[in-house]
Structure formats: structure tokens, C-alpha cells
CSV table of C-alpha atoms and ligand atoms in Angstrom, one decimal:
chain,number,residue,atom,x,y,z
A,1,UNK,CA,-10.3,-7.5,-14.1
A,2,UNK,CA,-8.8,-4.6,-12.2
A,3,UNK,CA,-5.2,-3.4,-12.7
A,4,UNK,CA,-1.9,-5.1,-11.7
A,5,UNK,CA,0.9,-2.8,-12.2
A,6,UNK,CA,4.7,-3.3,-11.4
A,7,UNK,CA,5.9,0.4,-10.9
A,8,UNK,CA,9.5,-0.3,-12.1
A,9,UNK,CA,10.6,3.4,-12.3
A,10,UNK,CA,14.4,3.5,-12.2
A,11,UNK,CA,14.5,5.4,-8.8
A,12,UNK,CA,12.1,2.7,-7.4
A,13,UNK,CA,14.4,-0.1,-8.7
A,14,UNK,CA,17.5,1.6,-7.4
A,15,UNK,CA,16.0,2.3,-3.7
A,16,UNK,CA,14.7,-1.3,-3.6
A,17,UNK,CA,18.1,-2.5,-4.1
A,18,UNK,CA,19.3,-0.5,-1.2
A,19,UNK,CA,16.8,-2.0,1.3
A,20,UNK,CA,17.1,-5.5,-0.2
A,21,UNK,CA,20.8,-5.4,1.1
A,22,UNK,CA,20.8,-7.4,4.5
A,23,UNK,CA,23.5,-4.6,5.6
A,24,UNK,CA,21.1,-1.8,5.3
A,25,UNK,CA,20.6,-0.3,8.8
A,26,UNK,CA,16.9,0.2,10.2
A,27,UNK,CA,17.3,3.9,9.8
A,28,UNK,CA,18.2,3.5,6.2
A,29,UNK,CA,15.5,0.8,5.6
A,30,UNK,CA,12.8,3.0,7.2
A,31,UNK,CA,13.8,6.0,5.1
A,32,UNK,CA,14.1,4.5,1.8
A,33,UNK,CA,10.9,2.5,2.3
A,34,UNK,CA,9.3,5.7,2.8
A,35,UNK,CA,10.7,7.3,-0.3
A,36,UNK,CA,9.7,4.3,-2.3
A,37,UNK,CA,6.1,4.6,-0.9
A,38,UNK,CA,6.0,8.2,-1.9
A,39,UNK,CA,7.0,7.2,-5.5
A,40,UNK,CA,4.4,4.5,-5.5
A,41,UNK,CA,1.8,7.0,-4.1
A,42,UNK,CA,2.5,9.2,-7.1
A,43,UNK,CA,1.8,6.5,-9.6
A,44,UNK,CA,-1.2,5.1,-7.7
A,45,UNK,CA,-2.9,8.7,-7.6
A,46,UNK,CA,-2.3,9.2,-11.3
A,47,UNK,CA,-5.7,8.6,-12.3
A,48,UNK,CA,-7.5,10.7,-9.6
A,49,UNK,CA,-10.3,12.8,-11.2
A,50,UNK,CA,-9.9,16.5,-11.5
A,51,UNK,CA,-12.4,19.4,-11.6
A,52,UNK,CA,-12.1,23.0,-12.8
A,53,UNK,CA,-11.6,25.7,-10.1
A,54,UNK,CA,-11.6,29.5,-10.6
A,55,UNK,CA,-8.7,31.3,-8.8
A,56,UNK,CA,-7.0,34.5,-9.1
A,57,UNK,CA,-3.3,34.6,-9.8
A,58,UNK,CA,-1.4,37.7,-9.0
A,59,UNK,CA,-2.0,38.6,-12.7
A,60,UNK,CA,-5.5,37.6,-13.6
A,61,UNK,CA,-8.4,35.2,-12.9
A,62,UNK,CA,-7.9,31.9,-14.2
A,63,UNK,CA,-9.7,28.6,-14.2
A,64,UNK,CA,-7.2,25.7,-13.0
A,65,UNK,CA,-7.6,22.0,-11.8
A,66,UNK,CA,-7.9,20.6,-8.4
A,67,UNK,CA,-8.4,16.9,-7.2
A,68,UNK,CA,-12.2,16.0,-7.1
A,69,UNK,CA,-13.9,13.0,-6.3
A,70,UNK,CA,-13.7,10.9,-3.3
A,71,UNK,CA,-11.9,11.6,-0.1
A,72,UNK,CA,-9.2,9.1,0.5
A,73,UNK,CA,-7.9,6.8,3.3
A,74,UNK,CA,-4.7,4.9,3.9
A,75,UNK,CA,-4.9,1.6,5.7
A,76,UNK,CA,-1.7,0.1,6.8
A,77,UNK,CA,-1.6,-3.5,7.6
A,78,UNK,CA,0.1,-3.5,10.9
A,79,UNK,CA,2.8,-3.5,11.5
A,80,UNK,CA,5.1,-3.3,8.5
A,81,UNK,CA,2.4,-1.5,6.6
A,82,UNK,CA,3.1,1.7,8.9
A,83,UNK,CA,6.5,1.9,7.2
A,84,UNK,CA,4.5,3.3,4.2
A,85,UNK,CA,2.2,5.9,5.8
A,86,UNK,CA,4.4,8.8,5.9
A,87,UNK,CA,5.5,8.3,2.3
A,88,UNK,CA,1.8,8.4,1.3
A,89,UNK,CA,0.8,11.1,3.5
A,90,UNK,CA,3.6,13.4,2.0
A,91,UNK,CA,1.7,13.4,-1.2
A,92,UNK,CA,-2.0,13.2,0.2
A,93,UNK,CA,-1.9,14.8,3.6
A,94,UNK,CA,-5.7,15.2,3.7
A,95,UNK,CA,-6.1,11.5,3.8
A,96,UNK,CA,-7.2,9.8,7.0
A,97,UNK,CA,-5.5,6.8,8.3
A,98,UNK,CA,-7.0,3.6,9.6
A,99,UNK,CA,-5.3,0.5,11.0
A,100,UNK,CA,-5.9,-3.1,10.6
A,101,UNK,CA,-3.6,-5.7,12.7
A,102,UNK,CA,-3.0,-9.2,11.2
A,103,UNK,CA,-0.5,-11.7,12.1
A,104,UNK,CA,0.4,-14.7,10.3
A,105,UNK,CA,0.1,-17.9,12.2
A,106,UNK,CA,3.6,-19.4,11.8
A,107,UNK,CA,2.1,-22.9,11.6
A,108,UNK,CA,-0.8,-22.5,9.0
A,109,UNK,CA,0.5,-19.2,7.5
A,110,UNK,CA,-3.2,-18.1,7.9
A,111,UNK,CA,-4.1,-14.4,8.8
A,112,UNK,CA,-5.6,-13.6,12.0
A,113,UNK,CA,-7.1,-10.3,12.9
A,114,UNK,CA,-6.2,-8.6,16.3
A,115,UNK,CA,-7.0,-4.9,15.7
A,116,UNK,CA,-9.0,-2.7,13.3
A,117,UNK,CA,-10.1,1.1,13.6
A,118,UNK,CA,-11.0,3.0,10.5
A,119,UNK,CA,-12.4,6.6,9.9
A,120,UNK,CA,-16.3,6.5,10.5
A,121,UNK,CA,-16.8,7.4,6.8
A,122,UNK,CA,-14.4,4.9,5.4
A,123,UNK,CA,-17.2,3.5,3.0
A,124,UNK,CA,-17.3,6.9,1.3
A,125,UNK,CA,-13.5,7.0,0.7
A,126,UNK,CA,-11.0,5.7,-1.7
A,127,UNK,CA,-8.9,3.4,0.5
A,128,UNK,CA,-5.2,2.5,-0.3
A,129,UNK,CA,-4.5,-0.7,1.8
A,130,UNK,CA,-0.7,-0.7,2.2
A,131,UNK,CA,1.7,-3.3,3.2
A,132,UNK,CA,5.3,-3.7,2.0
A,133,UNK,CA,5.2,-7.6,1.4
A,134,UNK,CA,2.5,-9.4,-0.6
A,135,UNK,CA,3.7,-13.0,0.1
A,136,UNK,CA,0.9,-15.6,0.5
A,137,UNK,CA,-1.7,-12.8,0.0
A,138,UNK,CA,-3.4,-14.0,3.3
A,139,UNK,CA,-3.0,-10.7,5.2
A,140,UNK,CA,-4.1,-8.7,2.2
A,141,UNK,CA,-7.1,-10.9,1.6
A,142,UNK,CA,-8.2,-10.8,5.1
A,143,UNK,CA,-7.8,-7.0,5.5
A,144,UNK,CA,-9.7,-6.4,2.3
A,145,UNK,CA,-12.4,-8.9,3.3
A,146,UNK,CA,-12.7,-7.0,6.6
A,147,UNK,CA,-13.1,-3.6,4.8
A,148,UNK,CA,-15.6,-5.0,2.2
A,149,UNK,CA,-17.8,-7.2,4.6
A,150,UNK,CA,-17.9,-5.2,7.9
A,151,UNK,CA,-17.3,-1.6,6.8
A,152,UNK,CA,-19.0,-1.7,3.4
A,153,UNK,CA,-16.0,-0.5,1.2
A,154,UNK,CA,-16.6,-1.5,-2.4
A,155,UNK,CA,-13.7,-3.4,-4.2
A,156,UNK,CA,-13.4,-0.7,-6.8
A,157,UNK,CA,-12.8,1.9,-4.0
A,158,UNK,CA,-9.9,-0.2,-2.7
A,159,UNK,CA,-6.3,-0.1,-4.0
A,160,UNK,CA,-3.7,-2.5,-2.6
A,161,UNK,CA,-0.1,-1.0,-2.6
A,162,UNK,CA,2.9,-3.1,-1.8
A,163,UNK,CA,6.7,-3.2,-2.4
A,164,UNK,CA,7.7,-6.7,-3.1
A,165,UNK,CA,5.1,-9.3,-4.4
A,166,UNK,CA,5.5,-13.1,-4.8
A,167,UNK,CA,3.5,-14.4,-7.8
A,168,UNK,CA,1.6,-16.6,-5.3
A,169,UNK,CA,0.4,-13.6,-3.4
A,170,UNK,CA,-0.5,-11.7,-6.5
A,171,UNK,CA,-2.6,-14.6,-8.0
A,172,UNK,CA,-4.3,-15.3,-4.7
A,173,UNK,CA,-5.2,-11.6,-4.1
A,174,UNK,CA,-6.5,-11.2,-7.8
A,175,UNK,CA,-8.6,-14.4,-7.6
A,176,UNK,CA,-10.2,-13.1,-4.4
A,177,UNK,CA,-10.5,-9.4,-5.2
A,178,UNK,CA,-10.8,-9.2,-8.9
A,179,UNK,CA,-11.9,-5.6,-8.8
A,180,UNK,CA,-9.1,-4.2,-6.5
A,181,UNK,CA,-6.2,-2.5,-8.3
A,182,UNK,CA,-2.8,-3.9,-7.2
A,183,UNK,CA,0.4,-1.8,-7.3
A,184,UNK,CA,3.9,-3.1,-6.3
A,185,UNK,CA,7.4,-2.0,-7.0
A,186,UNK,CA,8.7,-5.5,-7.8
A,187,UNK,CA,7.5,-9.0,-8.6
A,188,UNK,CA,9.8,-11.4,-7.2
A,189,UNK,CA,10.5,-15.1,-7.9
A,190,UNK,CA,8.5,-17.3,-5.4
A,191,UNK,CA,7.8,-17.9,-1.8
A,192,UNK,CA,10.2,-20.2,0.1
A,193,UNK,CA,9.1,-23.0,2.6
A,194,UNK,CA,8.7,-20.5,5.3
A,195,UNK,CA,6.5,-18.0,3.5
A,196,UNK,CA,9.2,-15.5,2.8
A,197,UNK,CA,9.5,-14.0,-0.6
A,198,UNK,CA,12.8,-14.9,-2.7
A,199,UNK,CA,14.9,-12.9,-3.2
A,200,UNK,CA,12.7,-10.6,-1.1
A,201,UNK,CA,14.1,-8.4,1.6
A,202,UNK,CA,13.5,-10.4,4.7
A,203,UNK,CA,11.0,-9.6,7.3
A,204,UNK,CA,9.8,-6.1,6.6
A,205,UNK,CA,8.5,-5.4,10.1
A,206,UNK,CA,11.5,-6.5,11.9
A,207,UNK,CA,13.8,-4.6,9.5
A,208,UNK,CA,11.5,-1.3,10.0
A,209,UNK,CA,11.4,-1.5,13.7
A,210,UNK,CA,14.8,-3.1,14.4
A,211,UNK,CA,13.4,-6.1,16.2
A,212,UNK,CA,15.7,-8.7,15.0
B,1,LIG,N1,6.5,-10.9,5.4
B,1,LIG,C1,7.7,-10.3,5.2
B,1,LIG,O1,8.0,-9.5,6.0
B,1,LIG,N2,8.7,-10.7,4.4
B,1,LIG,C2,8.4,-11.8,3.6
B,1,LIG,O2,9.3,-12.2,2.7
B,1,LIG,C3,7.1,-12.4,3.6
B,1,LIG,C4,6.2,-11.8,4.3
């Protein structure tokens, strides 16, 4: 079974409280969401492999470390996932960005795909699928299924990164993708009858883009 980690660093908890507040402006929400995404990216990349490289400092030749292994890609689930891309890119600027668009049918709560565009070598990269809210898990499962089945990305080369998760979503995602690591900033109580996470932070897409 892959890793499930709640990254509960004090800075993350503090910043999450700021954006949970319904009075946070869209500007603040976007900025702080990206700051949390950066902190998550720091933790998620902790086990990246390193290799030795010989360099010359102003003083002497020296063998030092650099990131080795697979190239990386960030795949935001549209549209709320877009709010995490800049935060990730600030730490891994060489990553490519793919996009996948899913919307939730308000009646069935099922995920429906409407857009997908990935780097051509996505199957050779480590892919961070990002979406702030892991609610029912339907969007994440649909996005990961698309990447695995249509674009040949192996489960062990994918990591799901979210901000706030409901236990229902975590369980569903782990059942469907046992080899995908999951990192979130908080594990909340439950989903309400409308599929919103409680206490949550409301509709992340609306709050990022000011559409409500
Ligand atoms: N999507 C959101 O944006 N918020 C929730 O609480 C659940 C799904």
C-alpha cells in the first residue's frame, strides 16, 4: 500500500485556517493556497533520488548532489487544481504541466471528463496530480484512471496532492489506486449531503476565481 500523509506542519495549519475563513478575499485565498501548495511540494519531493555531480566552487573541485531520476509533471484537475500549480512550479520549475478537466454532475456527484492535454512523454515522468479538495474522490479517481489507462502512467509514478480531504474520498482513492501516494494538508470530518467537505473551505474553484 502506498503512503497516505497529512502534512500538518504548523505553517500549513495556520495558512489553512486563513483560507477556511469565509471572509478571506479571493486574492488572499489564491495567494495563501499557493503558499500551502509550495509547502506541500517541499514535503512531497522529500524522497526524490539524488546523484553525485562534480562541480567547481570558487575554492575547489567538489562532489555534490543533484536531483536524479524521472522528470516531473504537474497535472492540475481543472479548475481548482490550477490554484496549486504556481506553488509547485516555484520549487520544481522544470516540471511540465498537463491539464485535465473534470466536472461533477450535481445530481449523481459522478466525475465527467471534458478536457485532457498532457506532455507527450507523460508516461516517462513522475506525475503530481493536484486538486485542493478530495471530497468523494470521483474526480481524482477519474483523472488517475485516464492517466493510467490512456496515457500509460504507472500508479507508482503518480502522486495525488490535495489540501483538504474527506475520509470518504481518501478511502475511495486508496481502494481504487492502492499504489498512488496521497498527500493532503488536512483530513476533515465528513462530506455533507451536497458533497461538500465539512468543515472544509467551501467551493475551492469559486473561491480561487471569485465566481461566487
Ligand atoms: N469541491 C470543493 O470545492 N469543495 C468541497 O467541499 C467539495 C468538493
